[in-house]
CSV table of C-alpha atoms in Angstrom, one decimal:
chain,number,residue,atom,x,y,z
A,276,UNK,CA,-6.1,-100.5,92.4
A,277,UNK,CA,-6.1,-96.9,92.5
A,278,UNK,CA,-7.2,-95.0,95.5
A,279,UNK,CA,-7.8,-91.3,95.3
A,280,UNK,CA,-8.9,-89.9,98.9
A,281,UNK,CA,-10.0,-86.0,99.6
A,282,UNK,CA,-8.0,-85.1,96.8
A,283,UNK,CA,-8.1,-80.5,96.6
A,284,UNK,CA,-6.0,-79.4,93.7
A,285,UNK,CA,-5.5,-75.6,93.8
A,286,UNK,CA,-4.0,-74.0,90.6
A,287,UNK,CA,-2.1,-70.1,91.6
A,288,UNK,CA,-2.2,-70.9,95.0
A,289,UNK,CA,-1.8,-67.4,97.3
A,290,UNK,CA,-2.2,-65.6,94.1
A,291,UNK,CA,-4.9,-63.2,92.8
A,292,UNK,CA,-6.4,-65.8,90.2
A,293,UNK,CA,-6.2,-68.9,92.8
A,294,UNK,CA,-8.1,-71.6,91.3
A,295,UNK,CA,-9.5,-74.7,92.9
A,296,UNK,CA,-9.5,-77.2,90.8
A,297,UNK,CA,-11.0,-80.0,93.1
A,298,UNK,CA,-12.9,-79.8,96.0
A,299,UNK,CA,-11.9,-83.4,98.1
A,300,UNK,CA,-12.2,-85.6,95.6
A,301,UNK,CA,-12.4,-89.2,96.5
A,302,UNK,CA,-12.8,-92.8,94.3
A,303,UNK,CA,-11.9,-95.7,93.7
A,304,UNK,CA,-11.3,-97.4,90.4
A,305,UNK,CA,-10.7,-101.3,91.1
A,306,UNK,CA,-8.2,-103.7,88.9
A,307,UNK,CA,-9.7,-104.4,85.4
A,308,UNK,CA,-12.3,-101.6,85.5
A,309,UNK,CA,-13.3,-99.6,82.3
A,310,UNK,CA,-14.4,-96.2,83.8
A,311,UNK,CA,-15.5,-93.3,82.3
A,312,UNK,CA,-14.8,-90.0,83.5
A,313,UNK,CA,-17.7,-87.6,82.0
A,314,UNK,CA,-18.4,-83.7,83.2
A,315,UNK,CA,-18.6,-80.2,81.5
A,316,UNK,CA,-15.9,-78.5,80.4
A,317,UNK,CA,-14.3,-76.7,83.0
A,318,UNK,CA,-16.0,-79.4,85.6
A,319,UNK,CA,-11.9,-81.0,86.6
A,320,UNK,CA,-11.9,-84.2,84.4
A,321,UNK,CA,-8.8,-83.3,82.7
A,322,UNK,CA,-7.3,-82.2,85.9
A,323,UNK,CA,-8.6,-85.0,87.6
A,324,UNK,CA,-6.6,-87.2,84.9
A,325,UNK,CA,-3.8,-85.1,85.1
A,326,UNK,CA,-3.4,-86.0,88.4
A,327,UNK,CA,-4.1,-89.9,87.4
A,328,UNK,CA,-1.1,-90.0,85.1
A,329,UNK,CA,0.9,-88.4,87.9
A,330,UNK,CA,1.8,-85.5,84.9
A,331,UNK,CA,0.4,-83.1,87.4
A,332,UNK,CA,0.7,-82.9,91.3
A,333,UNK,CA,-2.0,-82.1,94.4
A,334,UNK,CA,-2.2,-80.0,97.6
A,335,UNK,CA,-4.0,-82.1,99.7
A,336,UNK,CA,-5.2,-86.0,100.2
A,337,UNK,CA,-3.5,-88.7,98.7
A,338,UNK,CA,-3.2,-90.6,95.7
A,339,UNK,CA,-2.2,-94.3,95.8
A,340,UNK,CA,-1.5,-96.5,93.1
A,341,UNK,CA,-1.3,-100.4,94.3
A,342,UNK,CA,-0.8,-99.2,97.5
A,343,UNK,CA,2.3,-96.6,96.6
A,344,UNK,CA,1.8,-93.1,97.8
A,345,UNK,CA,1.5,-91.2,94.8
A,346,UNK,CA,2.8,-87.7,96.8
A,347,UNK,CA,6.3,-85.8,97.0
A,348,UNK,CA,8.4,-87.8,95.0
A,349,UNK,CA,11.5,-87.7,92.9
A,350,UNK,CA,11.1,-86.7,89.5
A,351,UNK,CA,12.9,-90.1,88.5
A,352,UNK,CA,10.0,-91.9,90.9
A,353,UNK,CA,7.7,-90.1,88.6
A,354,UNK,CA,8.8,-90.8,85.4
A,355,UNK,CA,9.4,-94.3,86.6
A,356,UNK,CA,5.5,-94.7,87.3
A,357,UNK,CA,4.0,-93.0,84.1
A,358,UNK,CA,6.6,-95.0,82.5
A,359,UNK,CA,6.1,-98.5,83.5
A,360,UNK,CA,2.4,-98.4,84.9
A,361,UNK,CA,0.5,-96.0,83.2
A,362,UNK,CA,-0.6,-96.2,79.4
A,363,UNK,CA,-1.3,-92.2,78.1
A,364,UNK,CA,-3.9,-91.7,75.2
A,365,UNK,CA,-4.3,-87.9,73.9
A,366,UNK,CA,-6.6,-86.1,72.2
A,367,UNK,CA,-4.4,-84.6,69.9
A,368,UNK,CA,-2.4,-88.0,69.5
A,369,UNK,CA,1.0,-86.2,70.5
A,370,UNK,CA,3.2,-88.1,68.2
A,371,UNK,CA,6.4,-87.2,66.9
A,372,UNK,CA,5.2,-86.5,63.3
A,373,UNK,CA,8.4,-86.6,61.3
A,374,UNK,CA,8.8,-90.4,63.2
A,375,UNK,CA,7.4,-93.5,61.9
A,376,UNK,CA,5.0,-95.1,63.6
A,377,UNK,CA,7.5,-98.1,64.9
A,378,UNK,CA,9.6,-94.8,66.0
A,379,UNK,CA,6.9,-93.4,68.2
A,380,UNK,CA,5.8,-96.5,69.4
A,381,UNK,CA,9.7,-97.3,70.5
A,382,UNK,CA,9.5,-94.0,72.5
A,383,UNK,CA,8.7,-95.6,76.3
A,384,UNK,CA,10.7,-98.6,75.5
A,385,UNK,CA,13.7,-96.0,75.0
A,386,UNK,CA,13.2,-93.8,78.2
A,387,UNK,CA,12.7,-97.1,80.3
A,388,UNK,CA,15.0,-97.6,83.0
A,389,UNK,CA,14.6,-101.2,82.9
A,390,UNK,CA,16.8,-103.0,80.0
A,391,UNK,CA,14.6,-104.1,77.7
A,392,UNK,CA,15.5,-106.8,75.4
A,393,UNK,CA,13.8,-106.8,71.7
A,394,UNK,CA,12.2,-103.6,71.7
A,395,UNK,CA,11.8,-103.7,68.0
A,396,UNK,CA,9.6,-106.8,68.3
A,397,UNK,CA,8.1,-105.2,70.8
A,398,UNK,CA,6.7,-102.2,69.5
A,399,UNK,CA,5.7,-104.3,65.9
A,400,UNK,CA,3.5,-106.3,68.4
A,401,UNK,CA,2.3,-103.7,69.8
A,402,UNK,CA,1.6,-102.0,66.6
A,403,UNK,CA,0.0,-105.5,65.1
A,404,UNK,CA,-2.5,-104.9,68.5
A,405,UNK,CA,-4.1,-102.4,67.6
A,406,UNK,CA,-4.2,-103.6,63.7
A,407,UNK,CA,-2.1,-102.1,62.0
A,408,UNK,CA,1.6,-103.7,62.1
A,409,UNK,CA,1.3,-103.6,58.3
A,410,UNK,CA,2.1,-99.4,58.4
A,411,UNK,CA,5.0,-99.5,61.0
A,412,UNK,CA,7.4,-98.0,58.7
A,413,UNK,CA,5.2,-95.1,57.6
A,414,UNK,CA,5.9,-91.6,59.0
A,415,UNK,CA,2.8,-90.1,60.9
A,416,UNK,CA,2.4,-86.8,59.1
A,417,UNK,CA,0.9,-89.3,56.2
A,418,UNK,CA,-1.4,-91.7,58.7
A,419,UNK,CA,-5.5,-90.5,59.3
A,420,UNK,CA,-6.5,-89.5,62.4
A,421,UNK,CA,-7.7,-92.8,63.0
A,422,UNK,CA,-4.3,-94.4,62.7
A,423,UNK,CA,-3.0,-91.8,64.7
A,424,UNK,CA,-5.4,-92.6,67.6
A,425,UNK,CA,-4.4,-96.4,66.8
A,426,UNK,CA,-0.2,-95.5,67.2
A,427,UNK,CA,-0.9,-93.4,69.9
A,428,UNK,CA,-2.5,-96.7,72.1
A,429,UNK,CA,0.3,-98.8,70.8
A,430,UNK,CA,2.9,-96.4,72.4
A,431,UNK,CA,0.6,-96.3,75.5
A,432,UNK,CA,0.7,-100.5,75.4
A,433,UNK,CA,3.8,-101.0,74.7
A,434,UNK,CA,5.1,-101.4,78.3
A,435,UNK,CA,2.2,-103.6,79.1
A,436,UNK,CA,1.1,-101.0,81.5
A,437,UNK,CA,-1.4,-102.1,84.3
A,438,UNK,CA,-3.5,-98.7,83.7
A,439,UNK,CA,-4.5,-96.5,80.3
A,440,UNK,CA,-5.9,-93.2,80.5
A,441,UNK,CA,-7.4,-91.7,77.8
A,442,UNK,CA,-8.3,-87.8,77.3
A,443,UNK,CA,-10.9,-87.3,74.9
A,444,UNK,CA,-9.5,-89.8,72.8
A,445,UNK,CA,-12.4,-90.0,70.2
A,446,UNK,CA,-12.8,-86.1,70.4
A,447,UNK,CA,-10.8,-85.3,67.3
A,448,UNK,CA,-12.3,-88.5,65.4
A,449,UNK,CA,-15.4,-89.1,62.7
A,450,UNK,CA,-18.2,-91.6,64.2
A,451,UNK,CA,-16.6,-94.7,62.1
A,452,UNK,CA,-13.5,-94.0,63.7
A,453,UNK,CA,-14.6,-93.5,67.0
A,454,UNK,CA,-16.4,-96.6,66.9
A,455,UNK,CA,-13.4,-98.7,65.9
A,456,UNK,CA,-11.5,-96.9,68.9
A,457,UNK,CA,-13.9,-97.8,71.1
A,458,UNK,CA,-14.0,-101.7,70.4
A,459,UNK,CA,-9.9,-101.3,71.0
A,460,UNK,CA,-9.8,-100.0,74.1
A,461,UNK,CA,-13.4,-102.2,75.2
A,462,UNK,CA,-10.7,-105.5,73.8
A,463,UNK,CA,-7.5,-104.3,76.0
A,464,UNK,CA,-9.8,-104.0,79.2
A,465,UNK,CA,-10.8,-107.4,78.5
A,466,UNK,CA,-7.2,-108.3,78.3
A,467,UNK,CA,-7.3,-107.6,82.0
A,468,UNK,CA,-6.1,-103.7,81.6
A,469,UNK,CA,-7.6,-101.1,84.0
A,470,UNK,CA,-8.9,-98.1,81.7
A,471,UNK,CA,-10.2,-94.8,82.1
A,472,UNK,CA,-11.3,-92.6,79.6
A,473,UNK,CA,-12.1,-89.0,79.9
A,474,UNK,CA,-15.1,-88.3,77.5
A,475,UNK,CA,-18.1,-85.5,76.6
A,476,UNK,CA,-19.5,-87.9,74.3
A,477,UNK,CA,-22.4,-89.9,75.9
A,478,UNK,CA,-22.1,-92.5,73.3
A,479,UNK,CA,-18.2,-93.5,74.5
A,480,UNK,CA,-19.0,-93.3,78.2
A,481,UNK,CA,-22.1,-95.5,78.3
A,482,UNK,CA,-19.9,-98.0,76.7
A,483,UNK,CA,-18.3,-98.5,80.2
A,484,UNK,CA,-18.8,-100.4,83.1
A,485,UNK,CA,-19.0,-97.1,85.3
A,486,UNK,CA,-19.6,-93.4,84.6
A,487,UNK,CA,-18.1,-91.0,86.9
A,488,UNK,CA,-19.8,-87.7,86.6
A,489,UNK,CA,-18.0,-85.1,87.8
A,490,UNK,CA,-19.4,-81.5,88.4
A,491,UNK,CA,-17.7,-78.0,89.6
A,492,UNK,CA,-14.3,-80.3,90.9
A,493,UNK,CA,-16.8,-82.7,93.0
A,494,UNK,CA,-17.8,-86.2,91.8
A,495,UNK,CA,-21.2,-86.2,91.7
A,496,UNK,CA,-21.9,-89.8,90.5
A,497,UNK,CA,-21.2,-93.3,89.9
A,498,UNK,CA,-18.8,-93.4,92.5
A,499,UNK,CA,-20.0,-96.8,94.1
C-alpha cells in the first residue's frame, strides 16, 4: 500500500529560481493496482515518481510505503527500499551497454544486502519472464529497443519487488513494441505486482485500472 499525504516538493528552495514542484499532493495506490500516472509535460509526474522510487526526497507531508515512513532516512535505508521493494523501468532503458543482458539483470541481486543464493538462476528466470531467456548472453549495445525495454523489467523483477514504476516506458518504442510492453507489464500486475506507469500516451494509460491526471503539481483526477 502506498500512501502519499499533502506531499509539496520545492526544487531551489530560498533561491531566485525556487520551483514548486507539488502543491499537497495526496493518493493512494492500493496492493495489486495498475495505475497510470498521465499529465503535460512539466505538470510533476516525473517528479511525483521520483519521489515514488524514493530516488528523490520532499519538503512537506509524508510518504509511507506499507506503513514505513518514507522521510529522513539513511542513505543505506534508502537504497535498501528501492532495492528490495521497488522495481524501476526507464525511458531510456539505463542499462549498462557494454554488459550482457544476464549482467544487467544481475545488477540488484549484486547491490543487495540480503545474501542471495543462485543469483545466476535468478536473473535467467527473470530474463525467460519477460521472453527472452534465449538472448542472456548477448551484450545490449546489439539488442532493439524493444529487448532493451524487455531487460530493463527483468532487472526491475528480479528481486520480486512488491511495486514497479515505470517512466515513459513505451516513449522511446514503435507501436508493435509498445504493445508487446504493455501486455508484460498488464501479465506481472496480474501476477499480484502493484504497478505504476508514468505515460503521455492515451493508449498505455487507458489500459489501466486507474488514471491519475495530474495538472500544474495537483492531481486533478482519478484519485478515488
Amino acid at each position: 500500500m502506498i500512501t502519499l499525504t499533502n506531499i509539496k516538493k520545492v526544487y531551489n528552495p530560498k533561491k531566485a529560481n525556487e520551483f514548486e514542484a507539488l502543491h499537497g499532493v495526496s493518493c493512494d495506490i492500493k496492493d495489486g493496482e495498475l495505475v497510470a500516472i498521465i499529465g503535460k509535460s512539466g505538470a510533476g509526474k516525473s517528479t511525483l515518481l521520483h519521489i515514488l522510487a524514493c530516488i528523490d526526497s520532499y519538503q512537506d507531508g509524508e510518504y509511507r510505503i506499507d506503513d514505513t515512513l518514507v522521510k529522513g532516512l539513511s542513505e543505506r535505508k534508502y537504497a535498501r527500499i528501492r532495492n528490495e521493494k521497488i522495481g524501476m523501468v526507464m525511458q531510456d532503458f539505463a542499462l549498462v551497454e557494454d554488459f550482457t543482458a544476464l549482467e544487467n539483470v544481475m545488477i540488484p541481486l549484486n547491490f543487495s544486502k540480503k545474501k542471495i543464493k543462485g543469483k545466476k538462476e535468478k536473473a535467467l528466470a527473470a530474463l525467460k519472464a519477460v521472453g527472452i531467456e534465449d538472448l542472456a548472453k548477448k551484450p545490449c549495445n546489439k539488442l532493439s529497443g524493444g529487448q532493451k525495454q524487455r531487460v530493463a523489467i527483468a532487472r526491475a523483477i528480479v528481486n520480486e519487488p512488491s511495486m514497479i514504476l515505470a517512466d515513459e516506458p513505451t516513449g522511446a518504442l514503435d507501436t508493435k513494441t509498445s504493445s508487446e510492453i504493455m501486455e508484460l507489464f498488464k501479465s506481472l500486475n496480474e501476477q499480484g505486482r502493484t504497478v505504476v506507469i508514468v505515460t503521455h500516451d492515451p493508449k498505455v494509460a487507458e489500459q489501466c485500472q486507474r488514471v491519475i491526471e495530474i495538472s500544474d503539481g495537483e492531481i486533478v483526477g482519478g484519485n478515488e
